[in-house]
Structures are given as C-alpha cells and as structure tokens.
mmCIF file of C-alpha atoms in Angstrom:
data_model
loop_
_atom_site.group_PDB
_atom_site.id
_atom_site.type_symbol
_atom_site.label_atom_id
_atom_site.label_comp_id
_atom_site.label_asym_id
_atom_site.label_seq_id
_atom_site.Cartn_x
_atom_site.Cartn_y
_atom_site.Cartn_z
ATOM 1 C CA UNK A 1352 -80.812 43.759 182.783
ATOM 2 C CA UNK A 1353 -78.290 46.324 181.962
ATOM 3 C CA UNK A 1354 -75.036 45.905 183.287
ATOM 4 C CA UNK A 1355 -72.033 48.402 182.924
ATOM 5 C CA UNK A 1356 -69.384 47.123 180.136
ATOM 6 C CA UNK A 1357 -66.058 45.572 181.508
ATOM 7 C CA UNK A 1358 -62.833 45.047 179.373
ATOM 8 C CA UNK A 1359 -63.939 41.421 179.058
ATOM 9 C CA UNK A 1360 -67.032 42.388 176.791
ATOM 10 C CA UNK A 1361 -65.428 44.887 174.470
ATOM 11 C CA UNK A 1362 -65.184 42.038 171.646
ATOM 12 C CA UNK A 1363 -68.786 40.364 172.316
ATOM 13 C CA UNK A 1364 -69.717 44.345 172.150
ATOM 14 C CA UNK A 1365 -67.832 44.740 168.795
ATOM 15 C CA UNK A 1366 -69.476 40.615 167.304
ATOM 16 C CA UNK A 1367 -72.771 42.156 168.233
ATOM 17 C CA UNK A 1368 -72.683 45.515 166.068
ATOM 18 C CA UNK A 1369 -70.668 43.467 163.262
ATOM 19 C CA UNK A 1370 -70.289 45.865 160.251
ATOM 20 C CA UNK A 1371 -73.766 47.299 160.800
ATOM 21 C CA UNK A 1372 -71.788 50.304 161.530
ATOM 22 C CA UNK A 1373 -74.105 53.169 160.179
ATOM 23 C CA UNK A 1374 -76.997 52.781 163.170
ATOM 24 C CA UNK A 1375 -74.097 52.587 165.642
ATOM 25 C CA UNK A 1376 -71.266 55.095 164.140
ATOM 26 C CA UNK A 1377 -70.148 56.773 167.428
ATOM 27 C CA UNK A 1378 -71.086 54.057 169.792
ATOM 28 C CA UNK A 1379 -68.365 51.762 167.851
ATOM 29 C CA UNK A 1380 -65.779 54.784 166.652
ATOM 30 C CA UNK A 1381 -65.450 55.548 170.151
ATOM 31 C CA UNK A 1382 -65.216 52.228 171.644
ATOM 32 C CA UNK A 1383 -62.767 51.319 168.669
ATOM 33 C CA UNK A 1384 -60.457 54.718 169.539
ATOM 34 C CA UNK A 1385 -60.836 55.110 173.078
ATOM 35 C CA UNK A 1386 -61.972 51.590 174.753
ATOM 36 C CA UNK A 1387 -62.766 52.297 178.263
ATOM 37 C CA UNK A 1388 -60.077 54.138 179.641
ATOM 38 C CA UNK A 1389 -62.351 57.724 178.697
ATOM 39 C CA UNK A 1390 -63.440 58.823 182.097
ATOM 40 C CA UNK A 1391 -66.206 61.036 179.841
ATOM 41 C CA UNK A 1392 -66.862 57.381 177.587
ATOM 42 C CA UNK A 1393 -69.099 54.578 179.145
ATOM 43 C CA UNK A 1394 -70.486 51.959 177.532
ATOM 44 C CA UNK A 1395 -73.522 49.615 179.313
ATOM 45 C CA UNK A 1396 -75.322 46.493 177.517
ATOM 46 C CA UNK A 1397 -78.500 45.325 177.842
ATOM 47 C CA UNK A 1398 -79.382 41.465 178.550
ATOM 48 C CA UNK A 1399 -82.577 40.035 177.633
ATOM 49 C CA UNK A 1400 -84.171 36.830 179.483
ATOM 50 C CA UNK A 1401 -81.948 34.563 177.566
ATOM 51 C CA UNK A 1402 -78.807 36.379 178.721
ATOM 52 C CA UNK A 1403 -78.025 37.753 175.107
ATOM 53 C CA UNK A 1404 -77.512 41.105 174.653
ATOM 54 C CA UNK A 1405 -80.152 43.355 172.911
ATOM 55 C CA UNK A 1406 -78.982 46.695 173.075
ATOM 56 C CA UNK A 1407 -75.598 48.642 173.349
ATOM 57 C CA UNK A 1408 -75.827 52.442 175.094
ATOM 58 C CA UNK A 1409 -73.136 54.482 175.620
ATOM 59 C CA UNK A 1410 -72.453 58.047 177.308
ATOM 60 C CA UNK A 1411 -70.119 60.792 175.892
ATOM 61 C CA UNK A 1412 -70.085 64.154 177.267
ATOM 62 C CA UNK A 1413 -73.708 63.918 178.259
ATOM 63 C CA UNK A 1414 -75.065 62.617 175.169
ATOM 64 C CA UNK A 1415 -76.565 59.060 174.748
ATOM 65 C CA UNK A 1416 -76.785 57.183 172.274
ATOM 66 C CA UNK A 1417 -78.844 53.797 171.613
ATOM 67 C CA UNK A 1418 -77.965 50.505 169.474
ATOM 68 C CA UNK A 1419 -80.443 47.334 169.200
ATOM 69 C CA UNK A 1420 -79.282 45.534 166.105
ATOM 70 C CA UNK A 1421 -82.745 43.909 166.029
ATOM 71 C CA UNK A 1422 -84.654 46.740 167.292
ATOM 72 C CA UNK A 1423 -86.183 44.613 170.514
ATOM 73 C CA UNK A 1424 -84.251 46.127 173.291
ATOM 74 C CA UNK A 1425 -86.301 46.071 176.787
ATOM 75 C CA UNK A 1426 -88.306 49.543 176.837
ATOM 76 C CA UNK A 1427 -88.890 50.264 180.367
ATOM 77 C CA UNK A 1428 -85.713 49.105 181.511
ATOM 78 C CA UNK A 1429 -84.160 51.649 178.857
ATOM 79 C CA UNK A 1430 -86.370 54.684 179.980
ATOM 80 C CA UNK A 1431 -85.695 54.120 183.442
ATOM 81 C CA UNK A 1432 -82.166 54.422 182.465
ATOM 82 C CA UNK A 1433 -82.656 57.194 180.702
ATOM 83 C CA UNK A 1434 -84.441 59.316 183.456
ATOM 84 C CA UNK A 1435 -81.612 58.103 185.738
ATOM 85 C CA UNK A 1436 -79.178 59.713 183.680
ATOM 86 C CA UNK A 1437 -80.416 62.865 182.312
ATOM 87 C CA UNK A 1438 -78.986 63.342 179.286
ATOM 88 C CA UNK A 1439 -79.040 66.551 177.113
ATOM 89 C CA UNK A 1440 -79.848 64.359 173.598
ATOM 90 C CA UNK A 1441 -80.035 61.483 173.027
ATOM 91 C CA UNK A 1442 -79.465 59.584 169.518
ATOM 92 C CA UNK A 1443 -80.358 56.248 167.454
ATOM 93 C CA UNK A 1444 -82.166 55.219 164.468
ATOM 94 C CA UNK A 1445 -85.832 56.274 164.068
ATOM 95 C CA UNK A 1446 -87.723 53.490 164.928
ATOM 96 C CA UNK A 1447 -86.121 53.303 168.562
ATOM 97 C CA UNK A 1448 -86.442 56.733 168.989
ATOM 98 C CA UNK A 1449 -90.330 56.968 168.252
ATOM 99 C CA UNK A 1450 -90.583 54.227 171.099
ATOM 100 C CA UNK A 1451 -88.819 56.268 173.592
ATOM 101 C CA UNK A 1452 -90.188 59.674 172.522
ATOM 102 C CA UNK A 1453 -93.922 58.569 174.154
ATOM 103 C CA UNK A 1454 -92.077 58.189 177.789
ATOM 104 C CA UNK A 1455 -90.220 61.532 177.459
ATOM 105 C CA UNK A 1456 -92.439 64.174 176.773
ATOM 106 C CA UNK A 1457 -89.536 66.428 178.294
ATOM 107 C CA UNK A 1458 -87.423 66.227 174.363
ATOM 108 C CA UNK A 1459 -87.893 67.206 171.458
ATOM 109 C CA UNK A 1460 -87.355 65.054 168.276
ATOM 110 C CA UNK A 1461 -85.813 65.774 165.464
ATOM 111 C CA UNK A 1462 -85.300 63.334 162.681
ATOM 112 C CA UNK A 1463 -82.828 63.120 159.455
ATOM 113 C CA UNK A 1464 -81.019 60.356 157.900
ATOM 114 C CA UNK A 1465 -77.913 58.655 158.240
ATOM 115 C CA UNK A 1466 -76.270 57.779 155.114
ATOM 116 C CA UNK A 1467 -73.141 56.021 153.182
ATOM 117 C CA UNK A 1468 -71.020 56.829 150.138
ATOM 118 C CA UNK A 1469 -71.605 54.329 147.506
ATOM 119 C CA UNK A 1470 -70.827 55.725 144.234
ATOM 120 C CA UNK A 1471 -68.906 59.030 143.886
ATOM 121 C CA UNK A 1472 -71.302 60.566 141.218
ATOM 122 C CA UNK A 1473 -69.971 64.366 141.632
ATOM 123 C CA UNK A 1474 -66.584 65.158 140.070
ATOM 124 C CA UNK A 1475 -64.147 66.237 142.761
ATOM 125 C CA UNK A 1476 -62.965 70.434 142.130
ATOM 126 C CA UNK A 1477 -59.240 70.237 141.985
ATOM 127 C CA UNK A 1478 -58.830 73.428 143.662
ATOM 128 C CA UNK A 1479 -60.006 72.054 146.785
ATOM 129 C CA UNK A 1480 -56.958 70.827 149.545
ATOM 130 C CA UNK A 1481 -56.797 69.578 152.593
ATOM 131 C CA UNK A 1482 -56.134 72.457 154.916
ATOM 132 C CA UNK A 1483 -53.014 72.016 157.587
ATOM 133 C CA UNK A 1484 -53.081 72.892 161.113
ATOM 134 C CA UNK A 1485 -52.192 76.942 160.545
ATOM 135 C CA UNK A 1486 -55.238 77.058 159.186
ATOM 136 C CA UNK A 1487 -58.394 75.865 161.532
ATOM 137 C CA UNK A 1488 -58.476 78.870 163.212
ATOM 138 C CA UNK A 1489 -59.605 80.683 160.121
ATOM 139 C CA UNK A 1490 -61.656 77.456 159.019
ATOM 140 C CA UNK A 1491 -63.207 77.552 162.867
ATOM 141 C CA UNK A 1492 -64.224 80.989 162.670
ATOM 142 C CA UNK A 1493 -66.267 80.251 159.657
ATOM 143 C CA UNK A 1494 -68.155 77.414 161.014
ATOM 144 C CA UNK A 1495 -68.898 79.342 164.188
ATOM 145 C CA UNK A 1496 -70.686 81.614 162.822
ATOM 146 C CA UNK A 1497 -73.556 79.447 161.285
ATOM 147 C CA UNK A 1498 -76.370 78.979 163.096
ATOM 148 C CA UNK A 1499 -77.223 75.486 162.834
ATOM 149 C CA UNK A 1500 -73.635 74.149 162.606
ATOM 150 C CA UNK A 1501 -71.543 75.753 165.059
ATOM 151 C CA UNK A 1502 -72.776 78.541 166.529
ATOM 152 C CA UNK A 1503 -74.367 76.784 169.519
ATOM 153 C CA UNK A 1504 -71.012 75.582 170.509
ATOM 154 C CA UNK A 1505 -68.832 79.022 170.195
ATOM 155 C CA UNK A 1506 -65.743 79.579 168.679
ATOM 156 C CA UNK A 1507 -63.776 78.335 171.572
ATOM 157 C CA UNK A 1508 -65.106 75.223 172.179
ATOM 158 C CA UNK A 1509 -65.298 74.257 168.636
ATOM 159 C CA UNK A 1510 -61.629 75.343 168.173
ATOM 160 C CA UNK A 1511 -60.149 72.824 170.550
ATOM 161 C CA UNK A 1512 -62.636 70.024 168.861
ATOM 162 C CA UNK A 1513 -60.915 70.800 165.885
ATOM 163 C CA UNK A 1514 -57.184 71.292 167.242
ATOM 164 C CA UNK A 1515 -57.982 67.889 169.184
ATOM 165 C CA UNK A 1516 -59.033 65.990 166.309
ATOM 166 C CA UNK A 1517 -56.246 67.393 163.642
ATOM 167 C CA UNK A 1518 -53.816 66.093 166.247
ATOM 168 C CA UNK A 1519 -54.857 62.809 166.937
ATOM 169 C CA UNK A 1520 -55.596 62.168 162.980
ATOM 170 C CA UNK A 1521 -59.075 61.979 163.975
ATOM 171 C CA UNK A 1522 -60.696 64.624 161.471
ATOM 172 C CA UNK A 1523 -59.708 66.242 158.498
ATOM 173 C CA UNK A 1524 -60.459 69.534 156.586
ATOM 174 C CA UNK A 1525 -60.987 69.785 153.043
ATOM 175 C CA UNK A 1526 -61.432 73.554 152.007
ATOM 176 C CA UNK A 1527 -62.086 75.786 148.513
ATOM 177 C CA UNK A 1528 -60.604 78.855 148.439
ATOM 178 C CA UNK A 1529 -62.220 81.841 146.209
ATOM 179 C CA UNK A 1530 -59.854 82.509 143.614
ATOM 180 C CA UNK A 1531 -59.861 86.208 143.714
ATOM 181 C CA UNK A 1532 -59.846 87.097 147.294
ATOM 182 C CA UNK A 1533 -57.993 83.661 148.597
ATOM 183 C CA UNK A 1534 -60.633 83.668 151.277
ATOM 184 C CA UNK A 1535 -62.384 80.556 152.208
ATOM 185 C CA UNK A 1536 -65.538 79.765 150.657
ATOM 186 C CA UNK A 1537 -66.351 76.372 151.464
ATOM 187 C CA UNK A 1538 -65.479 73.156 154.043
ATOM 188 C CA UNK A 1539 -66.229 69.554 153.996
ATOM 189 C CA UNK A 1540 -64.335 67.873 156.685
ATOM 190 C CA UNK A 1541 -64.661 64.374 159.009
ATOM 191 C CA UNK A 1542 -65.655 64.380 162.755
ATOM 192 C CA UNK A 1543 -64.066 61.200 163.385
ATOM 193 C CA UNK A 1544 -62.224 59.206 161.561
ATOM 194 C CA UNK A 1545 -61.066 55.279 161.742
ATOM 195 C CA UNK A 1546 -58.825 53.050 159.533
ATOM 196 C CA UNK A 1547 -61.642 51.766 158.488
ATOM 197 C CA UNK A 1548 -64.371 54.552 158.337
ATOM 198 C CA UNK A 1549 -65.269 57.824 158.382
ATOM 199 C CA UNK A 1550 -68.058 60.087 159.352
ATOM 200 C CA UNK A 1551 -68.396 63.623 157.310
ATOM 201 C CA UNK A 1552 -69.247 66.480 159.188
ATOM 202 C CA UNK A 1553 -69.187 70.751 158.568
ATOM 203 C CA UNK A 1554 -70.223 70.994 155.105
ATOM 204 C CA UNK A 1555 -70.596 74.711 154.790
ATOM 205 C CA UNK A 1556 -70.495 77.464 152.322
ATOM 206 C CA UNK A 1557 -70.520 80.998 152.749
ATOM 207 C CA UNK A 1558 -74.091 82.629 151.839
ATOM 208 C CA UNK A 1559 -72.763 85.011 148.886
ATOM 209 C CA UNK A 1560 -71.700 81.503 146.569
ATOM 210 C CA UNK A 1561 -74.457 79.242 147.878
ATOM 211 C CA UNK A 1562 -76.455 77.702 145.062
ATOM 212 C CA UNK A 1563 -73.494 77.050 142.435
ATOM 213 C CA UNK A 1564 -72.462 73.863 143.403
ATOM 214 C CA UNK A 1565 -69.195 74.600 145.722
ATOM 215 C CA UNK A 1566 -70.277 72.329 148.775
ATOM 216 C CA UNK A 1567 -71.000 69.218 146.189
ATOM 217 C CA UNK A 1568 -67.511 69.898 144.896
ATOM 218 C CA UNK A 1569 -65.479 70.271 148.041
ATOM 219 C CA UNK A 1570 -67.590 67.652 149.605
ATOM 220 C CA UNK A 1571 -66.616 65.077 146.575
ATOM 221 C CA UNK A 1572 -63.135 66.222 146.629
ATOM 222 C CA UNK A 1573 -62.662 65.047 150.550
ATOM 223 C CA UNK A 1574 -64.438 61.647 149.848
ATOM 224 C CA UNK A 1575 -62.503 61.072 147.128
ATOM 225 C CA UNK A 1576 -59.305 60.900 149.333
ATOM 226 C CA UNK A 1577 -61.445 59.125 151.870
ATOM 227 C CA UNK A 1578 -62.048 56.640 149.439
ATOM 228 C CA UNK A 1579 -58.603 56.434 147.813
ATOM 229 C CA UNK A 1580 -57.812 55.475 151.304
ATOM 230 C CA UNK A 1581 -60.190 52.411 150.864
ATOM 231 C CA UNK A 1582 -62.965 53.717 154.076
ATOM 232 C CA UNK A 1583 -66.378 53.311 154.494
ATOM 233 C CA UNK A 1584 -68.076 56.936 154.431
ATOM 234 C CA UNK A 1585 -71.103 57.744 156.039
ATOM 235 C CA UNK A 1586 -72.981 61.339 156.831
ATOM 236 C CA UNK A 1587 -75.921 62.517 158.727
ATOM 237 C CA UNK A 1588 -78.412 65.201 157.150
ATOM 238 C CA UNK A 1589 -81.233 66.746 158.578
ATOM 239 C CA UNK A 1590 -82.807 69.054 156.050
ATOM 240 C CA UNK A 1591 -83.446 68.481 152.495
ATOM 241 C CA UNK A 1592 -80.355 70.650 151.108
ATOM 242 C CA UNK A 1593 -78.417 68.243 152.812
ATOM 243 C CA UNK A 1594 -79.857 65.473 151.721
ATOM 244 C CA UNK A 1595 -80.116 66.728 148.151
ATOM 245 C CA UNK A 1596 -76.354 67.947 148.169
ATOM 246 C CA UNK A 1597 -75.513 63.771 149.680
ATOM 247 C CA UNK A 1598 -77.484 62.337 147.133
ATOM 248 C CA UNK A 1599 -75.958 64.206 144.229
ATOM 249 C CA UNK A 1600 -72.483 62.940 145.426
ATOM 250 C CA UNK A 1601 -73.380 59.775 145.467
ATOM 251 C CA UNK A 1602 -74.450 59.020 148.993
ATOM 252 C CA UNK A 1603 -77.201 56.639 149.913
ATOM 253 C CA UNK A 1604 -79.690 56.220 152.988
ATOM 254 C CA UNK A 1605 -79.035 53.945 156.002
ATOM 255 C CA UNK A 1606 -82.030 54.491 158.166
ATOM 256 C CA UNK A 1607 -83.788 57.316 159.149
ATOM 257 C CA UNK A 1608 -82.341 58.833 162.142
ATOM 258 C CA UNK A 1609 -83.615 60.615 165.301
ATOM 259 C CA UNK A 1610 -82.242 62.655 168.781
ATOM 260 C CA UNK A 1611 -83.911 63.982 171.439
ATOM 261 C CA UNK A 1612 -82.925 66.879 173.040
ATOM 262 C CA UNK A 1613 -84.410 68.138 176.052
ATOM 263 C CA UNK A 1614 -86.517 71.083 175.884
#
C-alpha cells in the first residue's frame, strides 16, 4: 500500500532512513529543508502486510527517486506507481534499480556510485576561495558549456539554480583562478547543503589544464571547509575520472548507484 505522506509521518519517515543517508541523499535533504509545504516536493511511503513501511519515494520537479532501507519494497505496486506518474528519471541505489529496469523497457540505465569523504588524502591548493555572489554568473557560464554537466540545462536555468541556492545557503562555490590571466580554471561546489551534510556537485576544469591535478585540488580545498564545519560529505560519479579524481581525495563508495531516464 502506498499512501501519500502527511505532516504526522515526517519523523517515522526520518527513524526509518536513520543516518543511512548516502542511498537516500535528496529524498531526506529535501524533506529536512523543505518538509511538505513544496508544491513541486511530495513524498509517499510504502506499507508492507505488517503495516511497516518498506520504501520511501518522493517527487521533485519530475524526477523520482526510490529508498528501501532493506531493499524489499513491493515491486508491482512500485511500477504501477511509476507508470502512473511518468517521470523523466528516476534514481536509487543499484540493486533497486536493476529490479525496476525489467518493467520499463521505456529508460535507459545508467549506473555510477555514490560515495562519502572519509579521509582527506589530497592537500587542499591555497589559492582556491570560495567565490561570492558577483561571481556565479561567470562560474555559470563555465559549467554551461560542458556537455555532460550543464549543458543540457542552459545557462539560464542553471543560473537561477545557482542564484537560488547561494541565497538560501544551500550550495557553495569553491573556484581556482589561473594565475596569469585571473580567469577561472576550475570549480568544485555543493548542490545542497545541510547542517549536517553535504552533497558535492560541478567539479569541472577547463580542457587546456585538465590532467595536472587542479580539480583534486579545488575539490580538496572545498571539503576541507566542509569538513572544518564538522559535515558528512558525499558525491556521485559516473565515469572513471570521477571516480579516480574521488578516490584520490579521499572519498569512499556507498553503493553503486543507478537512474533511469526515459528514452
């Protein structure tokens, strides 16, 4: 049975996930910052036979994304929820994700890993800052232009993520600046951000100094405020540079990690 979340439920929602934040990151960041008053946030649990809950989904901008902390939520029940709502992509940890995958031959899968910080093993560059507001405009138009980070968004839409997140102390944007032309040659910010946690996001370097170690550096330098600040860090990666680049700072896997997006 899954039944829509009510105000009453938030806290058996939040003693279900625990600290097993990492398979859950957005489900509980966003339940943690927004609660239910998002008209674009809904939360639903699922309800096995025994009346205790088995899985946690929640909605955001047409996304969905999937938590079962033992991995035995009800399958059909979830599909036909699925279907029902038509999502763009859809998210959670491998193993879930392989189950639905056979009942949606209409996505495509796409797998990486979710890790956390454990041991900052990459020595921070000095040089790098956190950037204020005057400058995510020039930071924006960087990230726009890669392919696989931000160009499928557009600079527009990314630019008010940004703007939105800088002003509600949400995300933050470490950058490394080249020391000749003062242009910016590398960012390593955080999509969302609790008091708690954070979750790392935009690691980019321009393609003329890729390969000498700038994203490691300005990537270290923004976790080591993070952790200064006494949070749990986490990333997601999806192709071995990444990974490679996460491991050499110090961060370790989760879980595997999957979306769907529809085809």
């Amino acid at each position: 049975m899954i039944l829509e979340c009510q105000q009453k439920d938030i806290e058996s929602v939040f003693s279900y996930i625990g600290d097993d934040y990492g398979k859950c990151l957005y489900i509980y960041i966003d339940l943690r910052k927004y609660g239910l008053e998002d008209e674009n946030f809904n939360v639903w649990i699922q309800f096995n036979e025994n009346n205790d809950i088995c899985a946690i989904i929640s909605e955001y901008y047409g996304g969905i994304q999937i938590y079962s902390r033992n991995e035995d939520f009800i399958q059909d029940e979830i599909v036909e929820f699925i279907r029902q709502k038509d999502p763009n992509v859809l998210f959670s940890i491998k193993p879930n994700i392989d189950k639905l995958k056979i009942h949606l031959p209409e996505y495509e899968q796409e797998t990486g890993t979710v890790g956390e910080l454990k041991e900052l093993k990459y020595p921070p560059n000095p040089n790098a800052y956190s950037a204020p507001f005057e400058e995510l405009e020039e930071i924006v138009g960087i990230i726009a232009e890669d392919e696989d980070i931000g160009k499928p968004y557009g600079f527009e839409s990314l630019y008010e993520q940004y703007c939105e997140r800088k002003k509600d102390n949400f995300g933050r944007n470490f950058v490394l600046r080249d020391e000749d032309s003062h242009e910016i040659i590398c960012h390593a910010g955080t999509y969302a951000e609790l008091t708690e946690l954070a979750v790392i996001g935009g690691v980019i370097t321009s393609i003329p100094f890729r390969g000498k170690g700038f994203s490691k550096e300005t990537l270290s330098s923004l976790c080591d405020e993070l952790k200064s600040e006494n949070k749990r860090i986490f990333s997601f990666y999806y192709i071995p540079a990444a990974e490679r680049m996460h491991i050499g700072v110090g961060f370790e896997k989760i879980e595997d990690w999957s979306k769907l997006s529809k085809m």
